[in-house]
Coordinates of C-alpha atoms and ligand atoms in Angstrom, one line a residue:
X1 CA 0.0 0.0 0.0
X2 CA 1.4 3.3 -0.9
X3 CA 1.4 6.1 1.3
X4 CA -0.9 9.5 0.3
X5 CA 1.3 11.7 -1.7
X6 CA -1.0 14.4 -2.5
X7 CA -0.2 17.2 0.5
X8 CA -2.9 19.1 -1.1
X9 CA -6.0 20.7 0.6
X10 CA -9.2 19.8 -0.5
X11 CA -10.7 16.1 -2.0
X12 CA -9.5 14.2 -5.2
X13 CA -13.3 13.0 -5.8
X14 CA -15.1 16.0 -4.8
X15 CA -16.4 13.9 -2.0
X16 CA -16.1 15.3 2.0
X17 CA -16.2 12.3 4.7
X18 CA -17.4 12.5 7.8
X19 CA -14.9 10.3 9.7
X20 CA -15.2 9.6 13.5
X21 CA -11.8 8.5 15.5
X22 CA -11.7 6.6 17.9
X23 CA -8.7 7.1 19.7
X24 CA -6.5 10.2 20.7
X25 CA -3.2 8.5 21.0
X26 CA -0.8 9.2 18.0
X27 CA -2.5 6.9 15.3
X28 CA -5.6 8.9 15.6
X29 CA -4.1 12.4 16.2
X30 CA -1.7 11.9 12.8
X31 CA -5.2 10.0 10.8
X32 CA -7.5 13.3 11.9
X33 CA -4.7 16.1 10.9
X34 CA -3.9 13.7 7.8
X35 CA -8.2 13.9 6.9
X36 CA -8.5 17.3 7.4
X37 CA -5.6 18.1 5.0
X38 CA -7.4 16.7 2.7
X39 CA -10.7 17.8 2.8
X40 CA -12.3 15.6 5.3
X41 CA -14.5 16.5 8.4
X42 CA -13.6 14.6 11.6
X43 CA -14.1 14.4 15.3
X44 CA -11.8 12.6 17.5
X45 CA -13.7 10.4 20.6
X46 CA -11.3 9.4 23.7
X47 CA -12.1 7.3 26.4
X48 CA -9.3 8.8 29.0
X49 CA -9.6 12.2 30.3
X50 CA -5.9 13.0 28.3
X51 CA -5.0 12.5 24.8
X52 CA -1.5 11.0 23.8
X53 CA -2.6 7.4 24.6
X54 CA 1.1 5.4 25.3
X55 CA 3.1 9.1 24.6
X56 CA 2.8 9.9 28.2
X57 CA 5.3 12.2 29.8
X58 CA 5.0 12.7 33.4
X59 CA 5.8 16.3 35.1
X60 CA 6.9 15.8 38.5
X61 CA 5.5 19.3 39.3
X62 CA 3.6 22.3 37.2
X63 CA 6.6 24.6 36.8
X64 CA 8.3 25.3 33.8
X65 CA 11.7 23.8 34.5
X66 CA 9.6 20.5 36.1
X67 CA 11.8 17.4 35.7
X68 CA 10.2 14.9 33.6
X69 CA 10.0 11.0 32.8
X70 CA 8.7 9.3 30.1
X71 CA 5.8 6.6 31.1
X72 CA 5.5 6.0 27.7
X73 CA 7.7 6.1 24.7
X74 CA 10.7 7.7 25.4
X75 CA 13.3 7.3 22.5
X76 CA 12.7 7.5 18.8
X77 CA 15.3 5.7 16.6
X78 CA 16.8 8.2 13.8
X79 CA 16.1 5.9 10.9
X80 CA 11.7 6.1 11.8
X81 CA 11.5 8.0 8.8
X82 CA 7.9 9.1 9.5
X83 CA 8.7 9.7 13.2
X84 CA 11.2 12.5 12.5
X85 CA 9.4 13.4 9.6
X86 CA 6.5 14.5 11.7
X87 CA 8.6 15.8 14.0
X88 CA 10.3 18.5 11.9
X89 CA 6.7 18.8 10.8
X90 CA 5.5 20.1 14.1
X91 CA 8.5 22.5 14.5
X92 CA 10.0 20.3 16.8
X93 CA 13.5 19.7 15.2
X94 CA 15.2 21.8 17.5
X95 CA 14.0 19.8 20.6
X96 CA 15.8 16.8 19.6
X97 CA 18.2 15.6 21.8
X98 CA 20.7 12.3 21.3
X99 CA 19.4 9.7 24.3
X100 CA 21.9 7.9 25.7
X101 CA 20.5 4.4 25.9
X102 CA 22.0 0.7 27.6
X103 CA 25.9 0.6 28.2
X104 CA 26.4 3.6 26.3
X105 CA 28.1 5.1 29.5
X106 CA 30.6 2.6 30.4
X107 CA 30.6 4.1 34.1
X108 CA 27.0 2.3 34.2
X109 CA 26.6 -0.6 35.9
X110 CA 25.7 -4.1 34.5
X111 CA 25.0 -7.0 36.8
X112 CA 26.9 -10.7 36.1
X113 CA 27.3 -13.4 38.6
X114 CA 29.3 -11.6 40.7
X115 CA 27.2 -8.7 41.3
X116 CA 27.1 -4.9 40.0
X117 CA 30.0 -4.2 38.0
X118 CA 30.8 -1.0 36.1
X119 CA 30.0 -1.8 32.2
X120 CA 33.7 -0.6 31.4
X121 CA 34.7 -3.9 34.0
X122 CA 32.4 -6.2 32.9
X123 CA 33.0 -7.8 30.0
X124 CA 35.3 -11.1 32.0
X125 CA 32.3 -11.8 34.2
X126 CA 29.8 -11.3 31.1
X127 CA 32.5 -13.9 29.4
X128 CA 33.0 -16.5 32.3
X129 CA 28.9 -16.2 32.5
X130 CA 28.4 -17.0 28.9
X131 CA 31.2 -20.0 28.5
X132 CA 29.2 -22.0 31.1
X133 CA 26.9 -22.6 28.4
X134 CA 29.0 -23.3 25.6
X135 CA 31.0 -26.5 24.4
X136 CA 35.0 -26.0 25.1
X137 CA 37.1 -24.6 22.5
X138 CA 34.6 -24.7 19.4
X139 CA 34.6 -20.5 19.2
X140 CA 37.1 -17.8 19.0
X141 CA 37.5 -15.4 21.9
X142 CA 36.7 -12.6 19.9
X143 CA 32.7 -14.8 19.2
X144 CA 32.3 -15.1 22.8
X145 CA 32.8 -11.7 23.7
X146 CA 30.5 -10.9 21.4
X147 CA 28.3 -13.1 22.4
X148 CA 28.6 -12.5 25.8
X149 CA 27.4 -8.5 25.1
X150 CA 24.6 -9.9 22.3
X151 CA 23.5 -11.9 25.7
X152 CA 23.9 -8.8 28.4
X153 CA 21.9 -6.8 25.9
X154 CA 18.9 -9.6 25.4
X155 CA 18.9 -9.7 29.3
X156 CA 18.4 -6.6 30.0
X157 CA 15.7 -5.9 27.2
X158 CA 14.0 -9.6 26.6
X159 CA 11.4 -10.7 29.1
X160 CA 12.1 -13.4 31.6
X161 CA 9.4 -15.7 29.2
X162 CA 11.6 -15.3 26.1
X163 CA 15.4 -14.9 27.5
X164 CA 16.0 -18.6 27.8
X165 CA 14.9 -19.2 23.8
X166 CA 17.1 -16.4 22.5
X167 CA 20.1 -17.4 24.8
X168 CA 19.6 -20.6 22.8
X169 CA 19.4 -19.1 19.5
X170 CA 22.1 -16.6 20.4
X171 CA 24.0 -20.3 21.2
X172 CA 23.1 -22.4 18.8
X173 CA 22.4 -20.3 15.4
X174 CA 23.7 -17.2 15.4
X175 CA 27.7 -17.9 17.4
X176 CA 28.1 -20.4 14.5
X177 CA 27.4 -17.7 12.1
X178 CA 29.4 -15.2 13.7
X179 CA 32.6 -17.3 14.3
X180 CA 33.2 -17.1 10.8
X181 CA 33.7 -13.6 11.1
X182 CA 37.0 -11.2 11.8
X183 CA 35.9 -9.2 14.5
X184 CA 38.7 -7.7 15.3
X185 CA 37.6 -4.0 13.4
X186 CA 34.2 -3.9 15.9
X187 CA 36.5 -4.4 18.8
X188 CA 36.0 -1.2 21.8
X189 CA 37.6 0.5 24.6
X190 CA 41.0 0.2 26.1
X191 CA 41.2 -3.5 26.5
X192 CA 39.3 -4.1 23.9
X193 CA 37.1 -6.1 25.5
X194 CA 33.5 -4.3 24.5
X195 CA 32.6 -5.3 21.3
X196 CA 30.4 -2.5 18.8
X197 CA 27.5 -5.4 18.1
X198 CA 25.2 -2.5 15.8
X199 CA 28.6 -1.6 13.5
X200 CA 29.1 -5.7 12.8
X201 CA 25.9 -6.2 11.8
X202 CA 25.5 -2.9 9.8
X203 CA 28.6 -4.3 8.0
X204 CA 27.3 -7.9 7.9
X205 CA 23.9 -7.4 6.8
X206 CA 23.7 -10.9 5.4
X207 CA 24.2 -12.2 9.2
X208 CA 21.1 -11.5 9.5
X209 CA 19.1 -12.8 6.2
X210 CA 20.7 -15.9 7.3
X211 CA 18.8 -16.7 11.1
X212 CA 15.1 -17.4 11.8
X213 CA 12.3 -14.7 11.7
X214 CA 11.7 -15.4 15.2
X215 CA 15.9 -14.0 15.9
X216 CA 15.7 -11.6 13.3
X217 CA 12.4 -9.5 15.1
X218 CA 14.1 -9.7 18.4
X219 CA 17.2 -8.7 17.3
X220 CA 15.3 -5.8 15.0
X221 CA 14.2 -4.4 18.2
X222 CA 17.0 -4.8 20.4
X223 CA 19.5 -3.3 18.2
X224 CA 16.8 -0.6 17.7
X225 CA 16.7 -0.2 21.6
X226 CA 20.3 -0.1 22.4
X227 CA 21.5 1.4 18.9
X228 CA 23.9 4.4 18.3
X229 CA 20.8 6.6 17.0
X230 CA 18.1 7.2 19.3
X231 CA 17.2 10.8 19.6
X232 CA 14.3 11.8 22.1
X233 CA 12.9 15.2 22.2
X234 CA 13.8 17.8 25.0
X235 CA 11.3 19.1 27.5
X236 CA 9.1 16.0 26.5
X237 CA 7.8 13.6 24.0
X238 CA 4.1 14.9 24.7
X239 CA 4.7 17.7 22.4
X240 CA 4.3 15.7 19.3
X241 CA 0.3 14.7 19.9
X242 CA -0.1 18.3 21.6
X243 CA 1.1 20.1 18.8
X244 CA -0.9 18.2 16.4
X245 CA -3.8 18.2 18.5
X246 CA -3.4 22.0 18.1
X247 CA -3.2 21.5 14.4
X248 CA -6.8 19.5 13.9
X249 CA -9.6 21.8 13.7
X250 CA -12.1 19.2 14.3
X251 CA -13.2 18.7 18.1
X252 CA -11.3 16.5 19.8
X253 CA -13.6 15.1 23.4
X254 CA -12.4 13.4 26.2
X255 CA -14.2 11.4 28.7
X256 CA -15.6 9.4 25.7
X257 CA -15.8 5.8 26.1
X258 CA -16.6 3.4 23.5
X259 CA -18.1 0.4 24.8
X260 CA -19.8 -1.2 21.4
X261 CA -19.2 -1.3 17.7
X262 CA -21.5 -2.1 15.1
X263 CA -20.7 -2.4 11.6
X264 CA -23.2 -1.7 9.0
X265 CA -23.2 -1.9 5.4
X266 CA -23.4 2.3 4.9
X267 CA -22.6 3.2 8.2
X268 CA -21.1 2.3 11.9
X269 CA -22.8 2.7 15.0
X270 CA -20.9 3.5 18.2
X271 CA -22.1 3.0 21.1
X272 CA -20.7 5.7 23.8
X273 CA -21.2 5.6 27.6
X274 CA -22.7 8.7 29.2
X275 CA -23.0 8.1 32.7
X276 CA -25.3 5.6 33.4
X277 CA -26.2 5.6 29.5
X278 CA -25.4 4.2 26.4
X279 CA -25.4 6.6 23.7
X280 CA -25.9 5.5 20.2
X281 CA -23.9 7.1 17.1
X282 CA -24.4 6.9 14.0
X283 CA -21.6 7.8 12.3
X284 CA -20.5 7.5 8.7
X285 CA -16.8 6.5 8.6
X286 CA -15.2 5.4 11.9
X287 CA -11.5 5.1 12.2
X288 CA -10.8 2.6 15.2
X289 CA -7.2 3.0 16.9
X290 CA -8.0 1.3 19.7
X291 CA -5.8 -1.4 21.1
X292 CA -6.9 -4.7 19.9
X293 CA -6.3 -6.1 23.5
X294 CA -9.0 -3.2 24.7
X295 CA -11.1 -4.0 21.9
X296 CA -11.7 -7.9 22.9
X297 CA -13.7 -6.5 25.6
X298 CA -16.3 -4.2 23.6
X299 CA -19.8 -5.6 22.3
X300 CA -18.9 -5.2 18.1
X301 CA -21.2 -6.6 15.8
X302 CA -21.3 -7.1 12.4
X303 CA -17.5 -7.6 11.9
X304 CA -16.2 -10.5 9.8
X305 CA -15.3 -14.1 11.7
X306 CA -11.7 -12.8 10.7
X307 CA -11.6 -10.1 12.3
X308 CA -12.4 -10.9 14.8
X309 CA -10.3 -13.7 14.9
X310 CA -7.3 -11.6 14.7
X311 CA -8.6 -9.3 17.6
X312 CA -8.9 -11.5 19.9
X313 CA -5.4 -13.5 18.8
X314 CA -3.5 -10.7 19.0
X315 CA -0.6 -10.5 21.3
X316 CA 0.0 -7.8 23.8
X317 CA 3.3 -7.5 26.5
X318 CA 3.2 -5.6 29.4
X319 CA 5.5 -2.6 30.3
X320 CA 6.1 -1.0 33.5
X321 CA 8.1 1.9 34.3
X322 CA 8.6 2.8 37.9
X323 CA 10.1 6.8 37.9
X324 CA 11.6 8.6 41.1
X325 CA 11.8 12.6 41.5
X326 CA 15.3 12.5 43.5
X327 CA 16.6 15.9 45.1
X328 CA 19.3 15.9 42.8
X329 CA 21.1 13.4 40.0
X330 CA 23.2 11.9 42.4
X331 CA 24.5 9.0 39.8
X332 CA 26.9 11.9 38.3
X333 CA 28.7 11.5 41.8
X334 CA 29.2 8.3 41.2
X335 CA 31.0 8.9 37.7
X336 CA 27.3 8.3 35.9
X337 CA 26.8 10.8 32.9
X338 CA 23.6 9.3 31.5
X339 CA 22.4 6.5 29.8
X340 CA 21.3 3.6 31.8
X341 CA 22.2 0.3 34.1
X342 CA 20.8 -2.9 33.9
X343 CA 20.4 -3.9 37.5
X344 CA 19.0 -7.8 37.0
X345 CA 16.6 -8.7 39.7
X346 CA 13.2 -7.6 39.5
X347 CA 14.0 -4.3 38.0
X348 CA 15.9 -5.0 34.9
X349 CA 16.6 -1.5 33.4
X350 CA 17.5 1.9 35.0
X351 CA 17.7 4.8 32.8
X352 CA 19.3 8.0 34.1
X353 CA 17.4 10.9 33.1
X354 CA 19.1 14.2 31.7
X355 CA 18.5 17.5 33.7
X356 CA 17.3 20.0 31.6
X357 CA 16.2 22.6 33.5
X358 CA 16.5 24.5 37.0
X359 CA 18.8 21.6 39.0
X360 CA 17.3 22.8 42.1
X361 CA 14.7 21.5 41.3
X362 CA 16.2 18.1 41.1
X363 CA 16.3 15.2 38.6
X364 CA 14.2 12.5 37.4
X365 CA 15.0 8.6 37.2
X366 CA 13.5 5.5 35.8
X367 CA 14.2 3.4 38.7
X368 CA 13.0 0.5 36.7
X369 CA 11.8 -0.3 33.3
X370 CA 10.4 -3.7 32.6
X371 CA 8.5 -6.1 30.2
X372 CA 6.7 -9.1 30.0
X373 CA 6.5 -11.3 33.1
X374 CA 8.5 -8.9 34.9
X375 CA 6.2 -5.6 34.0
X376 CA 3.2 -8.3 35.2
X377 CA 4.7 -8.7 38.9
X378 CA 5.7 -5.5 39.8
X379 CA 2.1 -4.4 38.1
X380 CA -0.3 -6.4 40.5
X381 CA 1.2 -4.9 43.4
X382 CA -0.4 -2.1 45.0
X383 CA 1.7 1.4 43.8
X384 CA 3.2 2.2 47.5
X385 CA 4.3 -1.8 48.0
X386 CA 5.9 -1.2 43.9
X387 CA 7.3 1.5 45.0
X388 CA 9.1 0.5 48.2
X389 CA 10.2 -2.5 46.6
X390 CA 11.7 -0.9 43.7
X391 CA 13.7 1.7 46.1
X392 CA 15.3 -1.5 48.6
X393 CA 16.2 -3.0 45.4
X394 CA 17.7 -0.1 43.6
X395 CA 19.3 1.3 47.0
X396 CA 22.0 -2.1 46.7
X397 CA 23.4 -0.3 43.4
X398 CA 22.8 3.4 44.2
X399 CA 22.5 3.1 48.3
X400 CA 22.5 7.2 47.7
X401 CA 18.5 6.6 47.2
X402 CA 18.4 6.2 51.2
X403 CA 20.1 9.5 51.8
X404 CA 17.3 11.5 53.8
X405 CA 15.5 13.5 51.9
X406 CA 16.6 12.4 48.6
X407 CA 13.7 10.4 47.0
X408 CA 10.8 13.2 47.0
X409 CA 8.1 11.6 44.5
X410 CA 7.3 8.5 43.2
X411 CA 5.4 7.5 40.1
X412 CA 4.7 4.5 38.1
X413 CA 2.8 3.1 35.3
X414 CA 1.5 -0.4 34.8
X415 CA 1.2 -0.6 30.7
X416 CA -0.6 -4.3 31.5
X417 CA -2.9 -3.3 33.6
X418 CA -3.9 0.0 32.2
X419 CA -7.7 0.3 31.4
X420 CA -6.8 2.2 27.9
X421 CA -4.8 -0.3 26.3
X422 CA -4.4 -3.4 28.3
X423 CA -0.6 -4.2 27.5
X424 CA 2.1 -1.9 26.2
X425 CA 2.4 -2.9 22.5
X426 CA 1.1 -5.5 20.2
X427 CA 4.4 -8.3 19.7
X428 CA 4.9 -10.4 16.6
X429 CA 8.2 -11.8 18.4
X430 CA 8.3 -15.5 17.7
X431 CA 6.6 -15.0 14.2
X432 CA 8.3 -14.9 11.3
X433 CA 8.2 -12.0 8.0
X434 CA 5.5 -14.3 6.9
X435 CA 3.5 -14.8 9.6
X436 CA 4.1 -10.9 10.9
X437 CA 2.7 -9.7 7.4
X438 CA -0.3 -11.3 7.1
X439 CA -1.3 -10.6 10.7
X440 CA -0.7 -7.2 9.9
X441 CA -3.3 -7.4 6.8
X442 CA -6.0 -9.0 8.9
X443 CA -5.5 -6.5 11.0
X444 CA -6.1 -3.4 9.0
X445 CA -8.3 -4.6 6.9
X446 CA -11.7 -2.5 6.8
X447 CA -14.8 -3.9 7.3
X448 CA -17.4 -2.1 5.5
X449 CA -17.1 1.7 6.9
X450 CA -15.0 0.7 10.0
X451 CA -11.3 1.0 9.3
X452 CA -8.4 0.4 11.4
X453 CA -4.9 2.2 13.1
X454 CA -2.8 2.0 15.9
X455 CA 0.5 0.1 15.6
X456 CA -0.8 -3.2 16.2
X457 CA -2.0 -2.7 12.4
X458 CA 1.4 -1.8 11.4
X459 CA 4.9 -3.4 10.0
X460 CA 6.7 -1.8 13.2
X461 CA 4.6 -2.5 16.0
X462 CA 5.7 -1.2 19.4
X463 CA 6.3 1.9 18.3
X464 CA 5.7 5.2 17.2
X465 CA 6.3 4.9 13.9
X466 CA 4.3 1.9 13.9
X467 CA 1.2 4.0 14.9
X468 CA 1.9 6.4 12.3
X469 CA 2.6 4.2 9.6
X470 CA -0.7 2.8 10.0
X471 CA -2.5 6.1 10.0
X472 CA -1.2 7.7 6.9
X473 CA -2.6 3.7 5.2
X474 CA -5.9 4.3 6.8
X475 CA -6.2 7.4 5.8
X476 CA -5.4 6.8 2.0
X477 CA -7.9 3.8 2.2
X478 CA -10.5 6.4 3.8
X479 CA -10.1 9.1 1.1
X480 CA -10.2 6.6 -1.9
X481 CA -13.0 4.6 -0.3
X482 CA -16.2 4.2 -2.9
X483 CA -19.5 4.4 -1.0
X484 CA -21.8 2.3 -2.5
X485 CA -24.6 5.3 -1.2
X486 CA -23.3 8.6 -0.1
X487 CA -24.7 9.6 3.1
X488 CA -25.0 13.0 3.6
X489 CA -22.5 14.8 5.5
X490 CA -24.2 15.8 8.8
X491 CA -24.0 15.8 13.0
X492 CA -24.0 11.7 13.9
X493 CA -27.2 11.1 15.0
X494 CA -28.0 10.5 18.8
X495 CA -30.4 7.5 20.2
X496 CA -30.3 6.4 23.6
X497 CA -29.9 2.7 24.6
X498 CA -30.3 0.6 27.1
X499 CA -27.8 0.0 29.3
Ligands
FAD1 C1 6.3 1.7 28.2 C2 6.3 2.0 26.7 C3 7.5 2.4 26.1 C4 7.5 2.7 24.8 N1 8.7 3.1 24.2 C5 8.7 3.6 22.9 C6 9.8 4.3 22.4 O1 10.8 4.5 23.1 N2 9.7 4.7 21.1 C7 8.6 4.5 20.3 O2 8.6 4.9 19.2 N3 7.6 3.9 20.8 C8 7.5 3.4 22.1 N4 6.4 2.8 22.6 C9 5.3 2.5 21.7 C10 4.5 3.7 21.3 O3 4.2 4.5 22.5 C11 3.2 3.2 20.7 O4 3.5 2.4 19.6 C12 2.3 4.4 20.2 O5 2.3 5.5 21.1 C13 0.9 3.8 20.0 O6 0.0 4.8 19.5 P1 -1.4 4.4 19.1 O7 -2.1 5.6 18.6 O8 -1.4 3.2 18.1 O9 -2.1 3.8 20.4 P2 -2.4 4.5 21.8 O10 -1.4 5.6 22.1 O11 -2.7 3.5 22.8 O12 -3.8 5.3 21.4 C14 -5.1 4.7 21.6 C15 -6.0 5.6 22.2 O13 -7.3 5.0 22.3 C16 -7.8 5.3 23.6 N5 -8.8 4.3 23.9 C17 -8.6 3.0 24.4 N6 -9.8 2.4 24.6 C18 -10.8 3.3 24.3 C19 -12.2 3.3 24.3 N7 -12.8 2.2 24.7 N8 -12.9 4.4 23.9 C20 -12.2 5.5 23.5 N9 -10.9 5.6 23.5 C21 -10.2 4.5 23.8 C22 -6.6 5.3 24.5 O14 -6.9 6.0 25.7 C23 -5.6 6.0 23.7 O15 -5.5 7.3 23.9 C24 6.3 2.5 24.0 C25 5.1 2.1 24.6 C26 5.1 1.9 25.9 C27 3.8 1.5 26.6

């Protein structure tokens, strides 16, 4: 499917649409200012009282110079086209900032067998960890260091469900691959003992076209994660769905809870609650971004056995992100620049967060960032319990956190758990290209007048460019839809329903 090239105001066909969004997160905001460029009419409905969906920035207090944390997405990688397309878009190019991701300040910590150990130390623990696994002598030292790093890296990122799988198929496929290999040019740091894993395969591109799709995804997003070229966008990734929200003329209501679809041959009702009410809508197009894993739940008729197949199939991991407000960055005492730790445990990933305004009025960090299994435990707890537990565990790597005074706020969000979207992103780890693709055309497939966004209907879910990349489709399917009966373009009609 090609993406809408025209830029122009006004409709190809002569035809306006009245398109309905459900959905304020980036997929919908991008779809509505998208429409309205060309022509269309829309309204935006959201369920939560905020829009920005999973781009969720967190101001520790209302002041300009507030220190911030992402709950959401924090990090957008250079080569997300449309991402930073949209972002000089929205006037924004002079807010981005480089983000200093996983082991990129070798002062971090990483944890092995033996404990906490600065990243730049690391690397004969990370080495005398990995060899238990591996037959003697069949690899050079150069393939276990790497994949002793490939294996920190998955660690720290993978959750606890998947790490022993990719361990193997670090193990078993991909060392075989890679021992072929001079690696001497991607060797790092004084010793030598760090090894640059996103310049090999950049090099070795065909390393890759040689493993399983289930390898290739995971390793798609870790090197995405940890990689060289990950911008984020100073004072808050929040601005990109407020400035476009400020772009979309159409109104844009909160508090709007869908709770039914029904899909008719010229139009789609929505069903809305209003208190104790069900309201009725009659709408003419409706543009659905919600997440498929929130969507199970709703009453939707008239949708194809496929679709609905695919809703209820898809997959969805949990995030959780567990943020202090400390009185100051006390890591840079510590030799800590940025970047982040992983700490093991229960807490997997720290990320120190850069201060960017007043420093009295301290520093934000992301005492823990987890996935999967992980994100689950800490998620069913009740916040203060999380919170606690994330601060005794944290304090044995930074013990600063028990200084008096120094932690003043705590925050956390449980992705899994959260009533708007039930999970953090939709995962097509363990599929391969294949399998990825044609989940991805079930899912956006309209039915009727009801069409589809969100990143779950995209080529690169789990992230922002994902979401958008699925707008900009929608929105070329919407514009170049035929209706079989044009309905005239009008205020959705109102019924009340039981309920
Ligand atoms: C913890 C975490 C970290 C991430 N990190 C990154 C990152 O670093 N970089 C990156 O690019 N991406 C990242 N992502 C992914 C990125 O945030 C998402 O892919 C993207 O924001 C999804 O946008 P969306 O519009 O598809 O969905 P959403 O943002 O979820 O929007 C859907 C909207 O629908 C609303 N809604 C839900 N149910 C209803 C209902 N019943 N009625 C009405 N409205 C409803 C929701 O409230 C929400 O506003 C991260 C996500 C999470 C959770």
């Amino acid at each position: 499917m090609s993406n809408v090239q025209h830029g122009v105001t006004g409709v190809a066909d002569g035809t306006t649409k009245k398109v309905t969004i459900i959905g304020a997160g980036v997929a919908g905001l991008v779809a509505a200012y998208e429409l309205e460029k060309r022509g269309h009419l829309v309204e935006i409905m959201e369920g939560s009282n905020r829009i920005g969906g999973r781009i969720y920035t967190h101001r520790f207090h209302s002041g300009p110079d507030a220190p911030l944390i992402e709950l959401g997405a924090m990090r957008i990688p250079v080569k997300h086209r449309r991402t930073m397309q949209y972002v000089t878009k929205l006037g924004l190019a002079d807010k981005v900032r480089t983000f200093n991701t996983l082991f990129s300040d070798t002062d971090s910590y990483c944890t092995t067998s033996a404990g906490h150990t600065r990243v730049r130390d690391a690397a004969k623990m990370l080495t005398t960890d990995f060899l238990r696994s591996l037959p003697d002598g069949r690899y050079s030292d150069d393939t276990i260091l790497f994949g002793a790093w490939l294996t920190a890296i998955g660690d720290a990122i993978a959750p606890s469900d998947f790490r022993d799988s990719l361990r193997d198929d670090f193990r078993l496929e991909l060392l075989e691959l890679i021992n072929q290999f001079d690696l001497s040019p991607f060797l790092r740091g004084d010793n030598r003992d760090r090894v640059d894993i996103h310049a090999f395969f950049a090099v070795h591109p065909e390393v890759r076209m040689s493993n399983n799709g289930r390898l290739n995804r995971f390793l798609d997003d870790i090197l995405s994660e940890t990689g060289p070229d990950l911008v984020r966008l100073g004072g808050g990734m929040d601005q990109i769905v407020r400035r476009l929200a400020g772009r979309i003329r159409g109104p844009i209501s909160c508090g709007q809870e869908v709770v039914g679809i029904d899909s008719c041959d010229d139009h789609v009702t929505v069903a809305v609650r209003d208190g104790d009410h069900i309201l009725a809508r009659r709408c003419d197009y409706v543009l659905c971004t919600i997440p498929f894993s929130v969507l199970g739940r709703l009453r939707l008729t008239g949708l194809s056995e496929d679709k609905m197949a695919v809703i209820h199939d898809a997959k969805y991991w949990s995030a959780t992100k567990v943020a202090f407000h400390c009185r100051e960055p006390f890591w840079e005492s510590d030799g800590i620049s940025g970047g982040a730790s992983f700490c093991g445990g229960s807490l997997r990933q720290t990320y120190y967060c850069p201060v960017e305004g007043d420093p009295a009025g301290g520093a934000a960090l992301l005492a823990s960032y987890t996935i999967g299994a992980d994100a689950d435990a800490l998620g069913c707890l009740p916040a203060n319990v999380r919170h606690a537990l994330v601060l005794q565990e944290l304090s044995k790597m930074h013990p600063e956190l028990l200084h008096p005074g120094m932690v003043l706020d705590a925050v956390s969000l449980t992705w899994g758990q959260h009533w708007w979207s039930e999970g953090a992103a939709c995962v097509r780890w363990g599929k391969d290209t294949r399998a990825c693709e044609r989940e991805r055309r079930r899912a956006t497939s309209p039915e009727r007048r009801l069409f589809f966004a969100g990143e779950h209907c995209s080529s690169t879910t789990a992230w922002i460019e994902g979401a958008i990349e699925s707008a900009v489709r929608a929105v070329h399917e919407i514009h170049f839809d035929q209706p079989r009966r044009l309905v005239p373009v009008g205020v959705p009609r109102l019924e009340v329903m039981t309920g």
